[in-house]
mmCIF file of C-alpha atoms in Angstrom:
data_model
loop_
_atom_site.group_PDB
_atom_site.id
_atom_site.type_symbol
_atom_site.label_atom_id
_atom_site.label_comp_id
_atom_site.label_asym_id
_atom_site.label_seq_id
_atom_site.Cartn_x
_atom_site.Cartn_y
_atom_site.Cartn_z
ATOM 1 C CA PRO A 270 0.000 0.000 0.000
ATOM 2 C CA TYR A 271 0.940 3.627 -0.541
ATOM 3 C CA VAL A 272 0.490 6.346 2.083
ATOM 4 C CA TRP A 273 0.835 10.131 2.337
ATOM 5 C CA GLY A 274 -0.191 12.919 4.679
ATOM 6 C CA ALA A 275 0.702 13.735 8.298
ATOM 7 C CA ASN A 276 3.475 11.453 9.563
ATOM 8 C CA ASP A 277 3.743 12.548 13.205
ATOM 9 C CA GLU A 278 5.577 9.930 15.290
ATOM 10 C CA ASN A 279 5.951 7.707 12.170
ATOM 11 C CA GLY A 280 2.168 7.241 12.079
ATOM 12 C CA LEU A 281 2.324 6.295 8.387
ATOM 13 C CA GLY A 282 4.737 3.418 9.005
ATOM 14 C CA LEU A 283 7.473 4.649 6.695
ATOM 15 C CA GLY A 284 10.311 4.786 9.213
ATOM 16 C CA LEU A 285 10.839 8.454 8.334
ATOM 17 C CA SER A 286 10.925 11.450 10.644
ATOM 18 C CA THR A 287 9.515 13.732 7.935
ATOM 19 C CA PRO A 288 6.328 15.264 9.429
ATOM 20 C CA ILE A 289 4.426 15.614 6.132
ATOM 21 C CA ILE A 290 4.615 13.170 3.212
ATOM 22 C CA THR A 291 3.296 14.932 0.107
ATOM 23 C CA THR A 292 3.565 12.166 -2.491
ATOM 24 C CA PRO A 293 2.242 8.579 -2.327
ATOM 25 C CA THR A 294 5.014 6.467 -0.781
ATOM 26 C CA PRO A 295 5.020 2.671 -0.373
ATOM 27 C CA ILE A 296 5.232 1.083 3.070
ATOM 28 C CA VAL A 297 8.332 -0.948 2.257
ATOM 29 C CA SER A 298 8.423 -2.722 5.626
ATOM 30 C CA LEU A 299 5.276 -4.669 4.696
ATOM 31 C CA GLY A 300 7.367 -6.405 2.045
ATOM 32 C CA SER A 301 5.549 -8.853 -0.167
ATOM 33 C CA HIS A 302 2.554 -9.303 2.155
ATOM 34 C CA CYS A 303 -0.799 -8.949 0.405
ATOM 35 C CA ILE A 304 -2.593 -6.272 2.461
ATOM 36 C CA VAL A 305 -6.399 -6.535 2.405
ATOM 37 C CA SER A 306 -7.239 -3.815 4.932
ATOM 38 C CA ILE A 307 -5.447 -0.811 6.364
ATOM 39 C CA ALA A 308 -6.474 1.757 8.981
ATOM 40 C CA PHE A 309 -4.958 4.758 10.733
ATOM 41 C CA GLY A 310 -5.557 6.461 14.057
ATOM 42 C CA LEU A 311 -3.868 9.401 15.703
ATOM 43 C CA ASN A 312 -0.125 8.687 15.217
ATOM 44 C CA PHE A 313 -0.472 4.946 14.561
ATOM 45 C CA GLY A 314 -1.598 2.561 11.849
ATOM 46 C CA ALA A 315 -2.488 -1.072 11.263
ATOM 47 C CA ALA A 316 -2.595 -3.371 8.243
ATOM 48 C CA LEU A 317 -4.161 -6.813 7.868
ATOM 49 C CA SER A 318 -2.765 -9.338 5.408
ATOM 50 C CA ASP A 319 -4.669 -11.954 3.435
ATOM 51 C CA THR A 320 -3.203 -14.627 5.745
ATOM 52 C CA GLY A 321 -4.546 -12.912 8.871
ATOM 53 C CA CYS A 322 -1.317 -11.268 10.038
ATOM 54 C CA LEU A 323 -1.793 -7.901 11.723
ATOM 55 C CA PHE A 324 0.965 -5.301 11.403
ATOM 56 C CA THR A 325 0.996 -2.154 13.580
ATOM 57 C CA TRP A 326 3.286 0.880 13.873
ATOM 58 C CA GLY A 327 3.546 4.382 15.292
ATOM 59 C CA VAL A 328 3.181 5.769 18.801
ATOM 60 C CA ASN A 329 2.706 3.055 21.388
ATOM 61 C CA ASP A 330 2.671 5.075 24.615
ATOM 62 C CA GLU A 331 -0.675 3.568 25.678
ATOM 63 C CA TYR A 332 -0.311 0.322 23.690
ATOM 64 C CA ASP A 333 -2.574 1.780 20.988
ATOM 65 C CA ALA A 334 -0.307 0.180 18.392
ATOM 66 C CA ALA A 335 -0.545 -3.162 20.255
ATOM 67 C CA LEU A 336 3.228 -3.536 20.503
ATOM 68 C CA ARG A 337 3.581 -5.413 23.797
ATOM 69 C CA ALA A 338 5.104 -8.485 22.191
ATOM 70 C CA ALA A 339 6.410 -9.256 18.735
ATOM 71 C CA THR A 340 5.572 -12.409 16.843
ATOM 72 C CA GLU A 341 6.666 -13.615 13.451
ATOM 73 C CA CYS A 342 4.110 -13.641 10.698
#
C-alpha cells in the first residue's frame, strides 16, 4: 500500500521522521505481504494481510499500536 499525509511519530509506518509526506510512498516494511485492509488512528496505523497477520506501527505510549510483544508472521 501507498500512504501520504501527516506522519507525526511515524504514524504512516514509513520509518521516516519527515512530518508531512506529500507524495504517495510505499510502506516498504510490509514487504511482499498482500494487504487486504489498512487503517490509521492518531499517530499509529495497522494493516491486515490476506493470511490474517496484523501489522501495527507508530506511537505506542498507551499500547494503541498493540506492541507489547512481537511475533513472526
